[in-house]
Amino acid sequence: MVRLLLVDDDPLVRAGLRLMLGGAPDIEVVAEAGDGGEVAALVEEHSPDVVLMDIRMPSVDGLAATEALRARPGAPEVIVLTTFNTDEHVLRALRAGAAGFVLKDTPPREIVEAVRKVAAGEPVLSPAVTRQLIAQVAGTGAAERGAGAAARRRLASLGEREREVALAVGEGRSNAEIAAGLHMSVPTVKTHVSRILGKLGLNNRVQIALLVHDAAAPGHG
């Protein structure tokens, strides 16, 4: 059973999400919050596996709440809710450790599936969306002086196979696609991804992809 915390300042949106997600036999909505400032206490009390987090809220927004939450040990996974898939704030949320995002007009079945995927350790960004988001980094974080060189140094600390897996993650490939392309089993790919996350101090695959993009950015170092 996946334990879920809903965070949105609109009671109607929360009611719709609760109805939609609560109908899934393997998902339990354990609590709701109307602001990011309520998240820490509710996580402490209810120990959710996944937090579905709106970005725009009146007091503490979803970005600040995600950053604070993901900095804690044993934090639940976070999926951010947004209205636009080109929202620059989504990138900040992903860098803070969110496992991905869903659009508010995403079909109910896909939102349910997104929660299941994140609970299982998979990001909820399709390869196409991953590439679209990573492309946007070129004009933001990757443009900072020295970011590319620093990213390349971090990737250089990985073993050869780990680097190959990291680069494939950066291309938005799934575990199955990476396994086929590198002639290894899916469990082996998962093991490599876990080691990469541990060695680089990253939260999830999306952050691996962002780091790979930073390393490939021209004009650094």
PDB file of C-alpha atoms in Angstrom:
ATOM      1  CA  MET A   1       0.000   0.000   0.000  1.00  0.00           C
ATOM      2  CA  VAL A   2       1.391   3.417  -1.048  1.00  0.00           C
ATOM      3  CA  ARG A   3       0.823   6.098   1.609  1.00  0.00           C
ATOM      4  CA  LEU A   4       0.169   9.492  -0.008  1.00  0.00           C
ATOM      5  CA  LEU A   5       0.102  13.082   1.283  1.00  0.00           C
ATOM      6  CA  LEU A   6      -1.794  15.634  -0.849  1.00  0.00           C
ATOM      7  CA  VAL A   7      -0.601  19.261  -0.747  1.00  0.00           C
ATOM      8  CA  ASP A   8      -2.632  21.910  -2.620  1.00  0.00           C
ATOM      9  CA  ASP A   9      -4.148  25.212  -1.509  1.00  0.00           C
ATOM     10  CA  ASP A  10      -7.367  24.621  -3.495  1.00  0.00           C
ATOM     11  CA  PRO A  11      -9.817  22.449  -1.517  1.00  0.00           C
ATOM     12  CA  LEU A  12     -11.621  21.443  -4.725  1.00  0.00           C
ATOM     13  CA  VAL A  13      -8.392  20.221  -6.303  1.00  0.00           C
ATOM     14  CA  ARG A  14      -7.564  18.241  -3.160  1.00  0.00           C
ATOM     15  CA  ALA A  15     -11.052  16.731  -3.117  1.00  0.00           C
ATOM     16  CA  GLY A  16     -10.709  15.688  -6.751  1.00  0.00           C
ATOM     17  CA  LEU A  17      -7.274  14.172  -6.165  1.00  0.00           C
ATOM     18  CA  ARG A  18      -8.456  12.339  -3.046  1.00  0.00           C
ATOM     19  CA  LEU A  19     -11.416  10.895  -4.958  1.00  0.00           C
ATOM     20  CA  MET A  20      -9.230   9.910  -7.892  1.00  0.00           C
ATOM     21  CA  LEU A  21      -6.315   8.434  -5.932  1.00  0.00           C
ATOM     22  CA  GLY A  22      -8.333   7.004  -3.066  1.00  0.00           C
ATOM     23  CA  GLY A  23     -10.161   4.793  -5.537  1.00  0.00           C
ATOM     24  CA  ALA A  24      -6.962   2.898  -6.348  1.00  0.00           C
ATOM     25  CA  PRO A  25      -6.743  -0.326  -4.312  1.00  0.00           C
ATOM     26  CA  ASP A  26      -3.033   0.122  -3.596  1.00  0.00           C
ATOM     27  CA  ILE A  27      -2.977   3.846  -2.661  1.00  0.00           C
ATOM     28  CA  GLU A  28      -4.063   5.346   0.659  1.00  0.00           C
ATOM     29  CA  VAL A  29      -4.394   9.123   1.072  1.00  0.00           C
ATOM     30  CA  VAL A  30      -3.161   9.496   4.653  1.00  0.00           C
ATOM     31  CA  ALA A  31      -3.383  13.305   4.983  1.00  0.00           C
ATOM     32  CA  GLU A  32      -3.956  16.616   3.179  1.00  0.00           C
ATOM     33  CA  ALA A  33      -2.333  20.036   3.488  1.00  0.00           C
ATOM     34  CA  GLY A  34      -3.332  23.431   2.120  1.00  0.00           C
ATOM     35  CA  ASP A  35       0.128  24.972   2.352  1.00  0.00           C
ATOM     36  CA  GLY A  36       3.754  23.928   2.204  1.00  0.00           C
ATOM     37  CA  GLY A  37       4.278  25.040   5.773  1.00  0.00           C
ATOM     38  CA  GLU A  38       2.139  22.144   6.988  1.00  0.00           C
ATOM     39  CA  VAL A  39       4.138  19.466   5.195  1.00  0.00           C
ATOM     40  CA  ALA A  40       6.918  18.725   7.696  1.00  0.00           C
ATOM     41  CA  ALA A  41       4.571  18.071  10.612  1.00  0.00           C
ATOM     42  CA  LEU A  42       2.238  15.899   8.528  1.00  0.00           C
ATOM     43  CA  VAL A  43       5.158  13.858   7.170  1.00  0.00           C
ATOM     44  CA  GLU A  44       6.382  13.342  10.718  1.00  0.00           C
ATOM     45  CA  GLU A  45       2.911  12.246  11.863  1.00  0.00           C
ATOM     46  CA  HIS A  46       1.796  10.082   8.929  1.00  0.00           C
ATOM     47  CA  SER A  47       5.045   8.814   7.296  1.00  0.00           C
ATOM     48  CA  PRO A  48       3.817   8.989   3.684  1.00  0.00           C
ATOM     49  CA  ASP A  49       5.732   7.247   0.905  1.00  0.00           C
ATOM     50  CA  VAL A  50       4.907   9.944  -1.654  1.00  0.00           C
ATOM     51  CA  VAL A  51       3.934  13.631  -1.437  1.00  0.00           C
ATOM     52  CA  LEU A  52       1.920  15.142  -4.300  1.00  0.00           C
ATOM     53  CA  MET A  53       2.912  18.826  -4.026  1.00  0.00           C
ATOM     54  CA  ASP A  54       1.412  21.886  -5.685  1.00  0.00           C
ATOM     55  CA  ILE A  55       3.986  24.525  -6.655  1.00  0.00           C
ATOM     56  CA  ARG A  56       2.050  27.741  -6.087  1.00  0.00           C
ATOM     57  CA  MET A  57       0.694  28.167  -2.559  1.00  0.00           C
ATOM     58  CA  PRO A  58       0.121  31.343  -0.522  1.00  0.00           C
ATOM     59  CA  SER A  59       2.494  31.028   2.442  1.00  0.00           C
ATOM     60  CA  VAL A  60       5.196  28.395   1.858  1.00  0.00           C
ATOM     61  CA  ASP A  61       5.254  27.350  -1.803  1.00  0.00           C
ATOM     62  CA  GLY A  62       5.858  23.829  -3.046  1.00  0.00           C
ATOM     63  CA  LEU A  63       9.430  24.597  -4.090  1.00  0.00           C
ATOM     64  CA  ALA A  64      10.542  25.697  -0.627  1.00  0.00           C
ATOM     65  CA  ALA A  65       8.605  22.824   0.941  1.00  0.00           C
ATOM     66  CA  THR A  66      10.226  20.300  -1.416  1.00  0.00           C
ATOM     67  CA  GLU A  67      13.732  21.620  -0.719  1.00  0.00           C
ATOM     68  CA  ALA A  68      13.177  21.468   3.038  1.00  0.00           C
ATOM     69  CA  LEU A  69      11.588  18.032   2.903  1.00  0.00           C
ATOM     70  CA  ARG A  70      14.151  16.372   0.630  1.00  0.00           C
ATOM     71  CA  ALA A  71      16.994  17.676   2.815  1.00  0.00           C
ATOM     72  CA  ARG A  72      15.722  15.467   5.646  1.00  0.00           C
ATOM     73  CA  PRO A  73      16.960  11.870   6.018  1.00  0.00           C
ATOM     74  CA  GLY A  74      14.443   9.239   4.980  1.00  0.00           C
ATOM     75  CA  ALA A  75      12.257  11.803   3.219  1.00  0.00           C
ATOM     76  CA  PRO A  76       9.311  10.617   1.117  1.00  0.00           C
ATOM     77  CA  GLU A  77       9.421  11.016  -2.643  1.00  0.00           C
ATOM     78  CA  VAL A  78       7.870  14.202  -4.044  1.00  0.00           C
ATOM     79  CA  ILE A  79       5.848  14.688  -7.226  1.00  0.00           C
ATOM     80  CA  VAL A  80       5.248  18.337  -8.048  1.00  0.00           C
ATOM     81  CA  LEU A  81       1.966  19.515  -9.563  1.00  0.00           C
ATOM     82  CA  THR A  82       2.119  22.281 -12.141  1.00  0.00           C
ATOM     83  CA  THR A  83      -0.042  23.926 -14.778  1.00  0.00           C
ATOM     84  CA  PHE A  84       2.683  24.280 -17.415  1.00  0.00           C
ATOM     85  CA  ASN A  85       5.272  21.722 -18.435  1.00  0.00           C
ATOM     86  CA  THR A  86       7.683  24.540 -19.334  1.00  0.00           C
ATOM     87  CA  ASP A  87       7.462  26.200 -15.913  1.00  0.00           C
ATOM     88  CA  GLU A  88      11.014  27.154 -14.909  1.00  0.00           C
ATOM     89  CA  HIS A  89      10.076  26.428 -11.303  1.00  0.00           C
ATOM     90  CA  VAL A  90       9.799  22.750 -12.180  1.00  0.00           C
ATOM     91  CA  LEU A  91      13.552  22.700 -12.766  1.00  0.00           C
ATOM     92  CA  ARG A  92      14.185  24.076  -9.291  1.00  0.00           C
ATOM     93  CA  ALA A  93      11.893  21.414  -7.847  1.00  0.00           C
ATOM     94  CA  LEU A  94      13.739  18.660  -9.719  1.00  0.00           C
ATOM     95  CA  ARG A  95      17.112  19.962  -8.558  1.00  0.00           C
ATOM     96  CA  ALA A  96      15.745  20.012  -5.016  1.00  0.00           C
ATOM     97  CA  GLY A  97      15.053  16.294  -5.268  1.00  0.00           C
ATOM     98  CA  ALA A  98      11.516  15.958  -6.606  1.00  0.00           C
ATOM     99  CA  ALA A  99      11.069  12.678  -8.473  1.00  0.00           C
ATOM    100  CA  GLY A 100       9.247  14.407 -11.312  1.00  0.00           C
ATOM    101  CA  PHE A 101       6.066  16.280 -12.040  1.00  0.00           C
ATOM    102  CA  VAL A 102       2.548  15.851 -13.354  1.00  0.00           C
ATOM    103  CA  LEU A 103       0.386  18.450 -15.040  1.00  0.00           C
ATOM    104  CA  LYS A 104      -2.871  19.296 -13.292  1.00  0.00           C
ATOM    105  CA  ASP A 105      -4.826  18.313 -16.396  1.00  0.00           C
ATOM    106  CA  THR A 106      -3.152  14.892 -16.611  1.00  0.00           C
ATOM    107  CA  PRO A 107      -5.748  12.098 -17.018  1.00  0.00           C
ATOM    108  CA  PRO A 108      -6.602  10.461 -13.653  1.00  0.00           C
ATOM    109  CA  ARG A 109      -5.259   7.058 -14.690  1.00  0.00           C
ATOM    110  CA  GLU A 110      -1.853   8.586 -15.449  1.00  0.00           C
ATOM    111  CA  ILE A 111      -1.679  10.436 -12.117  1.00  0.00           C
ATOM    112  CA  VAL A 112      -2.408   7.179 -10.294  1.00  0.00           C
ATOM    113  CA  GLU A 113       0.304   5.452 -12.332  1.00  0.00           C
ATOM    114  CA  ALA A 114       2.738   8.307 -11.591  1.00  0.00           C
ATOM    115  CA  VAL A 115       2.275   7.802  -7.847  1.00  0.00           C
ATOM    116  CA  ARG A 116       2.893   4.067  -8.234  1.00  0.00           C
ATOM    117  CA  LYS A 117       6.038   4.620 -10.299  1.00  0.00           C
ATOM    118  CA  VAL A 118       7.559   7.095  -7.865  1.00  0.00           C
ATOM    119  CA  ALA A 119       6.791   4.816  -4.933  1.00  0.00           C
ATOM    120  CA  ALA A 120       8.667   2.076  -6.821  1.00  0.00           C
ATOM    121  CA  GLY A 121      11.691   4.319  -7.354  1.00  0.00           C
ATOM    122  CA  GLU A 122      11.058   5.342 -10.965  1.00  0.00           C
ATOM    123  CA  PRO A 123      10.803   9.013 -12.034  1.00  0.00           C
ATOM    124  CA  VAL A 124       7.532  10.198 -13.572  1.00  0.00           C
ATOM    125  CA  LEU A 125       9.095  12.040 -16.472  1.00  0.00           C
ATOM    126  CA  SER A 126       8.798  10.421 -19.863  1.00  0.00           C
ATOM    127  CA  PRO A 127      12.025  10.424 -21.915  1.00  0.00           C
ATOM    128  CA  ALA A 128      10.588  13.190 -24.132  1.00  0.00           C
ATOM    129  CA  VAL A 129       9.708  15.383 -21.159  1.00  0.00           C
ATOM    130  CA  THR A 130      13.068  14.657 -19.527  1.00  0.00           C
ATOM    131  CA  ARG A 131      14.877  15.865 -22.638  1.00  0.00           C
ATOM    132  CA  GLN A 132      12.650  18.947 -22.850  1.00  0.00           C
ATOM    133  CA  LEU A 133      13.341  19.910 -19.250  1.00  0.00           C
ATOM    134  CA  ILE A 134      17.056  19.218 -19.432  1.00  0.00           C
ATOM    135  CA  ALA A 135      17.309  21.368 -22.555  1.00  0.00           C
ATOM    136  CA  GLN A 136      15.996  24.306 -20.534  1.00  0.00           C
ATOM    137  CA  VAL A 137      18.862  24.006 -18.074  1.00  0.00           C
ATOM    138  CA  ALA A 138      21.208  25.398 -20.716  1.00  0.00           C
ATOM    139  CA  GLY A 139      20.014  28.902 -19.963  1.00  0.00           C
ATOM    140  CA  THR A 140      19.771  28.515 -16.186  1.00  0.00           C
ATOM    141  CA  GLY A 141      21.933  26.525 -13.766  1.00  0.00           C
ATOM    142  CA  ALA A 142      24.326  25.188 -16.395  1.00  0.00           C
ATOM    143  CA  ALA A 143      25.178  28.740 -17.463  1.00  0.00           C
ATOM    144  CA  GLU A 144      26.815  29.502 -14.133  1.00  0.00           C
ATOM    145  CA  ARG A 145      30.580  29.847 -14.413  1.00  0.00           C
ATOM    146  CA  GLY A 146      32.367  26.605 -13.717  1.00  0.00           C
ATOM    147  CA  ALA A 147      29.209  24.472 -13.540  1.00  0.00           C
ATOM    148  CA  GLY A 148      30.262  22.320 -16.488  1.00  0.00           C
ATOM    149  CA  ALA A 149      33.753  21.651 -15.152  1.00  0.00           C
ATOM    150  CA  ALA A 150      32.407  20.760 -11.719  1.00  0.00           C
ATOM    151  CA  ALA A 151      29.862  18.396 -13.233  1.00  0.00           C
ATOM    152  CA  ARG A 152      32.542  16.723 -15.353  1.00  0.00           C
ATOM    153  CA  ARG A 153      34.728  16.201 -12.276  1.00  0.00           C
ATOM    154  CA  ARG A 154      31.832  14.533 -10.470  1.00  0.00           C
ATOM    155  CA  LEU A 155      31.123  12.208 -13.387  1.00  0.00           C
ATOM    156  CA  ALA A 156      34.843  11.382 -13.618  1.00  0.00           C
ATOM    157  CA  SER A 157      34.660   9.954 -10.092  1.00  0.00           C
ATOM    158  CA  LEU A 158      32.418   7.146 -11.366  1.00  0.00           C
ATOM    159  CA  GLY A 159      33.554   3.814 -12.720  1.00  0.00           C
ATOM    160  CA  GLU A 160      33.436   3.245 -16.480  1.00  0.00           C
ATOM    161  CA  ARG A 161      30.158   1.283 -16.458  1.00  0.00           C
ATOM    162  CA  GLU A 162      28.611   3.729 -13.999  1.00  0.00           C
ATOM    163  CA  ARG A 163      29.476   6.604 -16.344  1.00  0.00           C
ATOM    164  CA  GLU A 164      27.897   4.745 -19.256  1.00  0.00           C
ATOM    165  CA  VAL A 165      24.718   4.231 -17.248  1.00  0.00           C
ATOM    166  CA  ALA A 166      24.723   7.873 -16.107  1.00  0.00           C
ATOM    167  CA  LEU A 167      25.025   9.106 -19.697  1.00  0.00           C
ATOM    168  CA  ALA A 168      22.152   6.838 -20.745  1.00  0.00           C
ATOM    169  CA  VAL A 169      20.021   8.194 -17.883  1.00  0.00           C
ATOM    170  CA  GLY A 170      20.916  11.667 -19.165  1.00  0.00           C
ATOM    171  CA  GLU A 171      19.429  10.725 -22.521  1.00  0.00           C
ATOM    172  CA  GLY A 172      16.135   9.938 -20.791  1.00  0.00           C
ATOM    173  CA  ARG A 173      16.356   6.180 -21.302  1.00  0.00           C
ATOM    174  CA  SER A 174      14.418   3.748 -19.133  1.00  0.00           C
ATOM    175  CA  ASN A 175      16.120   0.935 -17.218  1.00  0.00           C
ATOM    176  CA  ALA A 176      14.990  -1.553 -19.865  1.00  0.00           C
ATOM    177  CA  GLU A 177      16.407   0.601 -22.681  1.00  0.00           C
ATOM    178  CA  ILE A 178      19.697   1.061 -20.836  1.00  0.00           C
ATOM    179  CA  ALA A 179      19.921  -2.686 -20.172  1.00  0.00           C
ATOM    180  CA  ALA A 180      19.393  -3.481 -23.854  1.00  0.00           C
ATOM    181  CA  GLY A 181      21.828  -0.809 -25.043  1.00  0.00           C
ATOM    182  CA  LEU A 182      24.615  -1.742 -22.630  1.00  0.00           C
ATOM    183  CA  HIS A 183      24.012  -5.524 -22.697  1.00  0.00           C
ATOM    184  CA  MET A 184      23.275  -5.924 -18.999  1.00  0.00           C
ATOM    185  CA  SER A 185      20.279  -7.019 -16.957  1.00  0.00           C
ATOM    186  CA  VAL A 186      17.702  -4.568 -15.607  1.00  0.00           C
ATOM    187  CA  PRO A 187      18.648  -5.419 -11.977  1.00  0.00           C
ATOM    188  CA  THR A 188      22.281  -4.617 -12.822  1.00  0.00           C
ATOM    189  CA  VAL A 189      21.211  -1.254 -14.259  1.00  0.00           C
ATOM    190  CA  LYS A 190      19.266  -0.537 -11.062  1.00  0.00           C
ATOM    191  CA  THR A 191      22.346  -1.420  -8.993  1.00  0.00           C
ATOM    192  CA  HIS A 192      24.502   0.954 -11.039  1.00  0.00           C
ATOM    193  CA  VAL A 193      21.918   3.745 -10.693  1.00  0.00           C
ATOM    194  CA  SER A 194      21.856   3.251  -6.908  1.00  0.00           C
ATOM    195  CA  ARG A 195      25.664   3.421  -6.756  1.00  0.00           C
ATOM    196  CA  ILE A 196      25.716   6.569  -8.899  1.00  0.00           C
ATOM    197  CA  LEU A 197      23.191   8.240  -6.613  1.00  0.00           C
ATOM    198  CA  GLY A 198      25.217   7.285  -3.546  1.00  0.00           C
ATOM    199  CA  LYS A 199      28.595   8.351  -4.938  1.00  0.00           C
ATOM    200  CA  LEU A 200      27.339  11.688  -6.259  1.00  0.00           C
ATOM    201  CA  GLY A 201      25.015  12.491  -3.360  1.00  0.00           C
ATOM    202  CA  LEU A 202      21.977  12.791  -5.621  1.00  0.00           C
ATOM    203  CA  ASN A 203      18.327  12.042  -4.892  1.00  0.00           C
ATOM    204  CA  ASN A 204      17.064  10.475  -8.105  1.00  0.00           C
ATOM    205  CA  ARG A 205      17.531   9.799 -11.811  1.00  0.00           C
ATOM    206  CA  VAL A 206      16.372  13.258 -12.831  1.00  0.00           C
ATOM    207  CA  GLN A 207      19.264  14.815 -10.928  1.00  0.00           C
ATOM    208  CA  ILE A 208      21.660  12.415 -12.675  1.00  0.00           C
ATOM    209  CA  ALA A 209      20.260  13.615 -16.006  1.00  0.00           C
ATOM    210  CA  LEU A 210      20.650  17.279 -15.027  1.00  0.00           C
ATOM    211  CA  LEU A 211      24.265  16.673 -13.958  1.00  0.00           C
ATOM    212  CA  VAL A 212      25.030  14.934 -17.269  1.00  0.00           C
ATOM    213  CA  HIS A 213      23.576  17.888 -19.138  1.00  0.00           C
ATOM    214  CA  ASP A 214      25.638  20.344 -17.086  1.00  0.00           C
ATOM    215  CA  ALA A 215      28.773  18.327 -17.883  1.00  0.00           C
ATOM    216  CA  ALA A 216      28.017  18.484 -21.603  1.00  0.00           C
ATOM    217  CA  ALA A 217      27.348  22.236 -21.628  1.00  0.00           C
ATOM    218  CA  PRO A 218      29.875  24.105 -23.822  1.00  0.00           C
ATOM    219  CA  GLY A 219      32.049  26.994 -22.738  1.00  0.00           C
ATOM    220  CA  HIS A 220      32.929  25.895 -19.191  1.00  0.00           C
ATOM    221  CA  GLY A 221      36.152  25.200 -17.361  1.00  0.00           C
TER     222      GLY A 221
END
